[in-house]
Amino acid sequence: MKLNVSLTVIFLFLGSLLFVSSIIILVDLVTSCPLKCLCHPNSRTVDCRNQGLAKVPSHLPAETQILLLSNNGIQKLSQKTFRGTQTLKILDLSNNSISGLLPETFRELEHLQILNLTNNFIEYVDNKMFSSLPHLRALDLSSNNISRLPRTLGNKTENITLLSLKYNHLQEVDRLLLESLPNLKMILFKGNFWQCNCQVFGLKLWLETFLYNGGISDEIICSIPENRKGKDLLKIPYELYGTCFPTASQGHQVYWHHNSKHKGSAKHTHPSENGGNNTQINCERKSKPQLVNLRHSVVTVAITGVVCGIICLMMLAAAVYGCAYAVITAKYHQENSYPGKEKGSHEEKEPFENSLA
């Protein structure tokens, strides 16, 4: 009887222990992996794609490195959205409804390497938006409503190697922005409304040098003016672009943006970028003189060398001819002024004169 009671107590104890353990495991699973998401511990991936989410899930598992949030209904990202996700390396926010990004949205993601923001409704990119991402390698801003970009993407974005700007509303890109990305290997421009006038001259020069140095890019097809619509920017001779007139306040260091449509896009400009100076928005610093097309320059140098060589040969031939002519002339005068020759001529004239007498 006592044995049965002891066994019953033991079984009851073990049952309660298993029940408590199950509850602990269940709670751990619930708190570690967000609702409607799949977590893969081996790859440290949290997959929340196609779940109709309205916001980024909170309380992600520790050590998460890949967060997939594409094809949802996320509209806003706050400064606290990615708090506690310092280990994140890949973030996919494509195909959502994000309309704006705050300057410190990605402040916690210092180890992020790939950021995909494709197919959202982003209209403006702040010049400090990516400053907290020193390890960022790839940035995809394709298929948004971006009408203009700042002169820098941030103070610590020099490691970006891939930048996609396809299918936005860009009319130009400041050359200073491109020069602030020294490790850039690929940049995509397709599907924008490029204005191929004097404003885009700096982009043309930069792109030619970028491609010559082994960079990869797609075509920049002009949208305006009408006489250049549908043409490739790189195939339009640089002489046709003309020179932008400098403003009175900036002198010869800037170009004047006289396109009214572009001025209208300045409404998305963030105050921290221009410091209240509207002139700075519509002006681009004049680029340093550079060779527009290196291949054309090589051909020009070769032709110039051939012409100079021909001229030198002609000058040499003229010099030889002049020397020879001088020698022959000198020899002729020397022979005509010889003394014996003059005396003999006098003696020869006497018989002729005597015979006439």
Short mmCIF file of C-alpha atoms in Angstrom, two decimals:
data_model
loop_
_atom_site.label_atom_id
_atom_site.label_comp_id
_atom_site.label_asym_id
_atom_site.label_seq_id
_atom_site.Cartn_x
_atom_site.Cartn_y
_atom_site.Cartn_z
CA MET A 1 0.00 0.00 0.00
CA LYS A 2 2.79 2.35 0.96
CA LEU A 3 4.62 1.43 -2.24
CA ASN A 4 1.62 2.34 -4.37
CA VAL A 5 1.30 5.69 -2.59
CA SER A 6 5.00 6.40 -3.16
CA LEU A 7 4.74 5.53 -6.83
CA THR A 8 1.69 7.73 -7.19
CA VAL A 9 3.48 10.64 -5.59
CA ILE A 10 6.48 10.12 -7.84
CA PHE A 11 4.32 10.00 -10.97
CA LEU A 12 2.46 13.08 -9.92
CA PHE A 13 5.75 14.88 -9.33
CA LEU A 14 7.15 13.81 -12.70
CA GLY A 15 3.92 14.80 -14.44
CA SER A 16 3.93 18.24 -12.91
CA LEU A 17 7.60 18.63 -13.81
CA LEU A 18 6.94 17.75 -17.45
CA PHE A 19 3.97 20.10 -17.48
CA VAL A 20 6.07 22.99 -16.18
CA SER A 21 8.88 22.17 -18.63
CA SER A 22 6.43 22.16 -21.53
CA ILE A 23 5.08 25.52 -20.47
CA ILE A 24 8.61 26.95 -20.26
CA ILE A 25 9.50 25.58 -23.70
CA LEU A 26 6.25 26.90 -25.17
CA VAL A 27 6.80 30.34 -23.67
CA ASP A 28 10.34 30.36 -24.98
CA LEU A 29 9.16 29.48 -28.47
CA VAL A 30 6.47 32.14 -28.40
CA THR A 31 8.80 34.89 -27.20
CA SER A 32 11.74 33.96 -29.44
CA CYS A 33 9.97 33.67 -32.79
CA PRO A 34 7.38 36.34 -33.74
CA LEU A 35 3.84 35.37 -34.57
CA LYS A 36 3.27 34.51 -38.26
CA CYS A 37 7.02 34.17 -38.83
CA LEU A 38 9.27 31.19 -39.35
CA CYS A 39 12.57 31.05 -37.50
CA HIS A 40 15.56 29.06 -38.70
CA PRO A 41 18.16 28.87 -35.90
CA ASN A 42 20.84 27.26 -38.06
CA SER A 43 20.91 30.11 -40.58
CA ARG A 44 19.82 32.69 -37.97
CA THR A 45 17.00 33.72 -40.28
CA VAL A 46 13.55 35.06 -39.44
CA ASP A 47 11.17 34.72 -42.39
CA CYS A 48 8.06 36.93 -42.19
CA ARG A 49 7.28 37.21 -45.90
CA ASN A 50 3.72 37.33 -47.27
CA GLN A 51 2.03 37.58 -43.88
CA GLY A 52 0.11 40.84 -44.25
CA LEU A 53 2.07 42.48 -41.43
CA ALA A 54 1.40 46.16 -40.72
CA LYS A 55 4.61 46.69 -38.78
CA VAL A 56 7.96 45.09 -38.14
CA PRO A 57 7.67 42.37 -35.46
CA SER A 58 9.23 43.11 -32.12
CA HIS A 59 11.20 40.78 -29.83
CA LEU A 60 13.13 39.01 -32.55
CA PRO A 61 15.31 36.06 -31.54
CA ALA A 62 18.74 36.97 -30.29
CA GLU A 63 21.57 36.65 -32.82
CA THR A 64 19.20 37.09 -35.80
CA GLN A 65 21.27 37.95 -38.89
CA ILE A 66 18.71 37.75 -41.71
CA LEU A 67 15.25 39.35 -41.49
CA LEU A 68 12.87 38.86 -44.43
CA LEU A 69 9.83 41.16 -44.44
CA SER A 70 8.96 41.46 -48.14
CA ASN A 71 5.39 41.45 -49.49
CA ASN A 72 3.66 42.87 -46.42
CA GLY A 73 1.78 46.09 -45.61
CA ILE A 74 4.40 47.85 -43.49
CA GLN A 75 3.94 51.63 -43.76
CA LYS A 76 6.13 53.22 -41.10
CA LEU A 77 9.53 52.62 -39.56
CA SER A 78 10.28 54.43 -36.32
CA GLN A 79 13.55 55.03 -34.53
CA LYS A 80 12.71 52.13 -32.19
CA THR A 81 11.71 49.61 -34.84
CA PHE A 82 15.02 47.77 -34.96
CA ARG A 83 16.00 48.13 -31.32
CA GLY A 84 17.73 45.00 -30.08
CA THR A 85 18.74 43.73 -33.54
CA GLN A 86 22.40 44.74 -33.51
CA THR A 87 23.49 41.45 -35.14
CA LEU A 88 21.34 41.92 -38.25
CA LYS A 89 23.30 41.69 -41.54
CA ILE A 90 20.58 41.35 -44.19
CA LEU A 91 17.28 43.26 -44.11
CA ASP A 92 14.66 42.84 -46.84
CA LEU A 93 11.81 45.37 -46.73
CA SER A 94 10.87 45.16 -50.40
CA ASN A 95 7.26 45.29 -51.64
CA ASN A 96 5.77 47.16 -48.70
CA SER A 97 4.09 50.56 -48.30
CA ILE A 98 6.88 52.51 -46.64
CA SER A 99 6.52 56.18 -47.50
CA GLY A 100 9.21 57.79 -45.38
CA LEU A 101 12.35 57.05 -43.42
CA LEU A 102 13.61 58.96 -40.42
CA PRO A 103 17.31 59.87 -40.20
CA GLU A 104 17.93 57.44 -37.31
CA THR A 105 15.70 54.58 -38.44
CA PHE A 106 18.64 52.22 -38.92
CA ARG A 107 20.71 53.51 -36.01
CA GLU A 108 20.84 50.10 -34.27
CA LEU A 109 21.98 48.17 -37.36
CA GLU A 110 25.69 48.89 -37.31
CA HIS A 111 26.53 45.44 -38.77
CA LEU A 112 24.01 45.60 -41.63
CA GLN A 113 25.51 44.71 -45.02
CA ILE A 114 22.52 44.41 -47.38
CA LEU A 115 19.44 46.68 -47.32
CA ASN A 116 16.61 46.11 -49.79
CA LEU A 117 13.95 48.86 -49.96
CA THR A 118 12.67 48.04 -53.44
CA ASN A 119 9.08 48.80 -54.46
CA ASN A 120 7.91 51.13 -51.70
CA PHE A 121 6.68 54.75 -51.70
CA ILE A 122 9.81 56.50 -50.47
CA GLU A 123 9.98 60.07 -51.77
CA TYR A 124 13.00 61.47 -50.02
CA VAL A 125 16.37 60.22 -48.79
CA ASP A 126 17.97 62.15 -45.94
CA ASN A 127 21.71 62.78 -46.03
CA LYS A 128 22.09 61.14 -42.59
CA MET A 129 19.76 58.21 -43.14
CA PHE A 130 22.51 55.62 -43.63
CA SER A 131 25.24 57.22 -41.52
CA SER A 132 25.02 54.49 -38.87
CA LEU A 133 25.71 51.68 -41.37
CA PRO A 134 29.51 51.52 -41.75
CA HIS A 135 29.43 47.95 -43.12
CA LEU A 136 26.71 48.53 -45.73
CA ARG A 137 27.69 46.94 -49.06
CA ALA A 138 24.49 46.85 -51.11
CA LEU A 139 21.66 49.41 -51.12
CA ASP A 140 18.60 48.92 -53.34
CA LEU A 141 16.25 51.91 -53.66
CA SER A 142 14.60 50.78 -56.89
CA SER A 143 10.93 51.37 -57.73
CA ASN A 144 10.20 54.20 -55.31
CA ASN A 145 9.12 57.84 -55.76
CA ILE A 146 12.50 59.45 -55.12
CA SER A 147 12.78 62.73 -57.03
CA ARG A 148 16.18 63.86 -55.80
CA LEU A 149 19.10 62.61 -53.74
CA PRO A 150 21.35 64.46 -51.29
CA ARG A 151 25.03 65.09 -51.95
CA THR A 152 25.96 62.25 -49.62
CA LEU A 153 24.22 59.16 -48.25
CA GLY A 154 26.02 59.49 -44.93
CA ASN A 155 29.40 59.86 -43.33
CA LYS A 156 30.12 56.12 -43.18
CA THR A 157 28.80 54.84 -46.48
CA GLU A 158 32.10 54.66 -48.37
CA ASN A 159 31.99 50.83 -48.39
CA ILE A 160 28.92 50.60 -50.62
CA THR A 161 29.73 48.56 -53.73
CA LEU A 162 26.23 48.24 -55.25
CA LEU A 163 23.66 51.03 -55.55
CA SER A 164 20.40 50.67 -57.45
CA LEU A 165 18.33 53.76 -58.29
CA LYS A 166 16.16 52.23 -61.01
CA TYR A 167 12.57 53.29 -61.66
CA ASN A 168 12.35 56.45 -59.57
CA HIS A 169 11.64 60.08 -60.52
CA LEU A 170 15.23 61.27 -60.66
CA GLN A 171 16.18 63.92 -63.20
CA GLU A 172 19.83 64.15 -62.15
CA VAL A 173 22.31 62.90 -59.57
CA ASP A 174 24.87 65.16 -57.98
CA ARG A 175 28.40 64.17 -58.91
CA LEU A 176 29.51 64.75 -55.31
CA LEU A 177 27.26 61.88 -54.19
CA LEU A 178 28.91 59.48 -56.61
CA GLU A 179 32.40 60.63 -55.69
CA SER A 180 31.61 59.97 -52.01
CA LEU A 181 31.31 56.24 -52.84
CA PRO A 182 34.91 55.31 -53.76
CA ASN A 183 34.34 51.53 -53.59
CA LEU A 184 31.28 51.52 -55.86
CA LYS A 185 31.42 48.69 -58.43
CA MET A 186 27.87 48.69 -59.82
CA ILE A 187 25.26 51.43 -60.14
CA LEU A 188 21.90 51.18 -61.91
CA PHE A 189 20.05 54.21 -63.35
CA LYS A 190 17.38 52.73 -65.62
CA GLY A 191 13.81 54.03 -65.67
CA ASN A 192 14.25 57.62 -64.44
CA PHE A 193 13.33 60.96 -66.05
CA TRP A 194 16.82 62.18 -66.91
CA GLN A 195 17.18 65.75 -68.15
CA CYS A 196 20.07 65.76 -70.58
CA ASN A 197 21.15 69.38 -70.44
CA CYS A 198 24.05 71.17 -68.81
CA GLN A 199 22.96 69.90 -65.38
CA VAL A 200 23.82 66.30 -66.24
CA PHE A 201 27.25 67.11 -67.66
CA GLY A 202 29.03 66.20 -64.39
CA LEU A 203 27.22 62.83 -64.27
CA LYS A 204 28.33 62.10 -67.83
CA LEU A 205 31.98 62.80 -67.01
CA TRP A 206 31.86 60.70 -63.84
CA LEU A 207 30.11 57.79 -65.56
CA GLU A 208 32.64 57.64 -68.40
CA THR A 209 35.52 57.47 -65.92
CA PHE A 210 33.61 54.90 -63.81
CA LEU A 211 33.06 52.61 -66.81
CA TYR A 212 36.65 53.05 -68.02
CA ASN A 213 37.90 51.88 -64.61
CA GLY A 214 35.85 48.67 -64.83
CA GLY A 215 32.60 49.75 -63.17
CA ILE A 216 29.25 48.29 -64.21
CA SER A 217 26.20 50.37 -65.08
CA ASP A 218 23.13 50.36 -67.30
CA GLU A 219 22.04 53.03 -69.78
CA ILE A 220 20.91 56.53 -68.89
CA ILE A 221 18.16 57.33 -71.41
CA CYS A 222 17.25 60.99 -71.77
CA SER A 223 13.66 62.12 -71.19
CA ILE A 224 14.12 65.85 -71.77
CA PRO A 225 14.69 68.00 -73.74
CA GLU A 226 12.52 66.74 -76.58
CA ASN A 227 15.32 66.69 -79.17
CA ARG A 228 17.32 64.23 -77.02
CA LYS A 229 14.45 62.09 -75.76
CA GLY A 230 15.23 58.38 -76.01
CA LYS A 231 18.95 58.90 -76.58
CA ASP A 232 21.74 57.41 -74.51
CA LEU A 233 23.48 60.03 -72.38
CA LEU A 234 26.94 58.68 -73.16
CA LYS A 235 26.36 58.82 -76.92
CA ILE A 236 25.54 62.54 -76.99
CA PRO A 237 28.68 64.64 -77.75
CA TYR A 238 29.60 66.76 -74.77
CA GLU A 239 29.85 69.85 -76.98
CA LEU A 240 26.05 69.85 -77.34
CA TYR A 241 25.40 70.31 -73.63
CA GLY A 242 26.60 73.89 -73.45
CA THR A 243 27.56 75.65 -70.24
CA CYS A 244 25.33 76.42 -67.29
CA PHE A 245 25.40 80.06 -66.29
CA PRO A 246 26.78 80.65 -62.77
CA THR A 247 24.64 82.41 -60.20
CA ALA A 248 25.63 85.79 -58.80
CA SER A 249 26.07 84.38 -55.29
CA GLN A 250 28.08 81.34 -56.23
CA GLY A 251 30.18 82.79 -59.06
CA HIS A 252 31.88 80.29 -61.34
CA GLN A 253 31.79 77.42 -58.83
CA VAL A 254 28.18 76.37 -59.36
CA TYR A 255 25.69 75.71 -62.13
CA TRP A 256 22.25 77.29 -62.24
CA HIS A 257 19.36 74.85 -62.39
CA HIS A 258 16.84 76.54 -64.58
CA ASN A 259 14.41 73.66 -65.00
CA SER A 260 11.11 74.57 -63.32
CA LYS A 261 10.05 70.97 -62.85
CA HIS A 262 13.18 70.24 -60.89
CA LYS A 263 12.56 73.26 -58.69
CA GLY A 264 9.16 71.82 -57.90
CA SER A 265 10.76 68.64 -56.57
CA ALA A 266 12.62 70.66 -53.96
CA LYS A 267 9.58 70.33 -51.68
CA HIS A 268 10.97 67.00 -50.48
CA THR A 269 14.23 68.60 -49.37
CA HIS A 270 15.04 68.12 -45.72
CA PRO A 271 15.97 71.31 -43.79
CA SER A 272 19.10 69.72 -42.38
CA GLU A 273 20.47 69.25 -45.87
CA ASN A 274 20.35 72.79 -47.18
CA GLY A 275 20.42 74.76 -43.97
CA GLY A 276 17.70 77.06 -45.25
CA ASN A 277 19.70 78.13 -48.29
CA ASN A 278 17.50 77.50 -51.33
CA THR A 279 20.24 78.55 -53.71
CA GLN A 280 22.30 75.58 -52.65
CA ILE A 281 19.49 73.17 -53.63
CA ASN A 282 19.40 74.24 -57.25
CA CYS A 283 23.11 74.58 -57.76
CA GLU A 284 25.80 72.12 -58.55
CA ARG A 285 29.44 72.77 -58.02
CA LYS A 286 31.29 73.10 -61.28
CA SER A 287 33.28 70.02 -62.07
CA LYS A 288 36.97 70.08 -62.66
CA PRO A 289 38.04 69.98 -66.32
CA GLN A 290 38.58 66.39 -67.40
CA LEU A 291 38.81 64.38 -70.58
CA VAL A 292 35.29 63.65 -71.69
CA ASN A 293 36.10 60.50 -73.58
CA LEU A 294 39.46 58.84 -73.08
CA ARG A 295 39.26 56.83 -76.28
CA HIS A 296 38.62 59.96 -78.30
CA SER A 297 41.51 61.60 -76.50
CA VAL A 298 43.88 58.78 -77.47
CA VAL A 299 42.82 59.10 -81.11
CA THR A 300 43.27 62.86 -80.95
CA VAL A 301 46.77 62.50 -79.52
CA ALA A 302 47.68 59.96 -82.20
CA ILE A 303 46.44 62.19 -85.02
CA THR A 304 48.24 65.17 -83.54
CA GLY A 305 51.46 63.16 -83.37
CA VAL A 306 51.17 62.12 -87.00
CA VAL A 307 50.52 65.70 -88.14
CA CYS A 308 53.45 67.00 -86.10
CA GLY A 309 55.68 64.29 -87.56
CA ILE A 310 54.71 65.21 -91.11
CA ILE A 311 55.37 68.89 -90.39
CA CYS A 312 58.78 68.04 -88.92
CA LEU A 313 59.68 65.99 -92.01
CA MET A 314 58.63 68.84 -94.27
CA MET A 315 60.71 71.27 -92.26
CA LEU A 316 63.69 68.91 -92.43
CA ALA A 317 63.30 68.54 -96.19
CA ALA A 318 63.10 72.33 -96.55
CA ALA A 319 66.24 72.72 -94.47
CA VAL A 320 68.17 70.17 -96.58
CA TYR A 321 66.98 71.83 -99.78
CA GLY A 322 68.03 75.26 -98.47
CA CYS A 323 71.48 74.02 -97.51
CA ALA A 324 71.99 72.34 -100.89
CA TYR A 325 70.84 75.46 -102.72
CA ALA A 326 73.22 77.61 -100.67
CA VAL A 327 76.18 75.32 -101.44
CA ILE A 328 75.43 75.30 -105.18
CA THR A 329 75.01 79.08 -105.26
CA ALA A 330 78.24 79.63 -103.36
CA LYS A 331 80.15 77.30 -105.68
CA TYR A 332 78.74 79.07 -108.74
CA HIS A 333 79.83 82.50 -107.51
CA GLN A 334 83.28 81.17 -106.61
CA GLU A 335 83.85 79.81 -110.10
CA ASN A 336 82.73 83.05 -111.78
CA SER A 337 85.03 85.19 -109.65
CA TYR A 338 88.26 83.12 -110.28
CA PRO A 339 91.23 85.52 -111.40
CA GLY A 340 92.58 83.39 -114.23
CA LYS A 341 89.22 83.11 -115.73
CA GLU A 342 88.74 86.92 -115.79
CA LYS A 343 92.20 87.50 -117.43
CA GLY A 344 91.62 84.88 -120.08
CA SER A 345 88.38 86.53 -120.96
CA HIS A 346 90.12 89.91 -121.43
CA GLU A 347 92.72 88.38 -123.77
CA GLU A 348 90.08 86.66 -125.78
CA LYS A 349 88.26 89.93 -126.36
CA GLU A 350 91.32 91.71 -127.88
CA PRO A 351 91.53 89.77 -131.20
CA PHE A 352 87.85 90.25 -131.70
CA GLU A 353 88.25 93.99 -131.17
CA ASN A 354 91.36 94.12 -133.50
CA SER A 355 89.54 92.30 -136.22
CA LEU A 356 86.79 94.88 -136.09
CA ALA A 357 89.39 97.63 -136.46
#
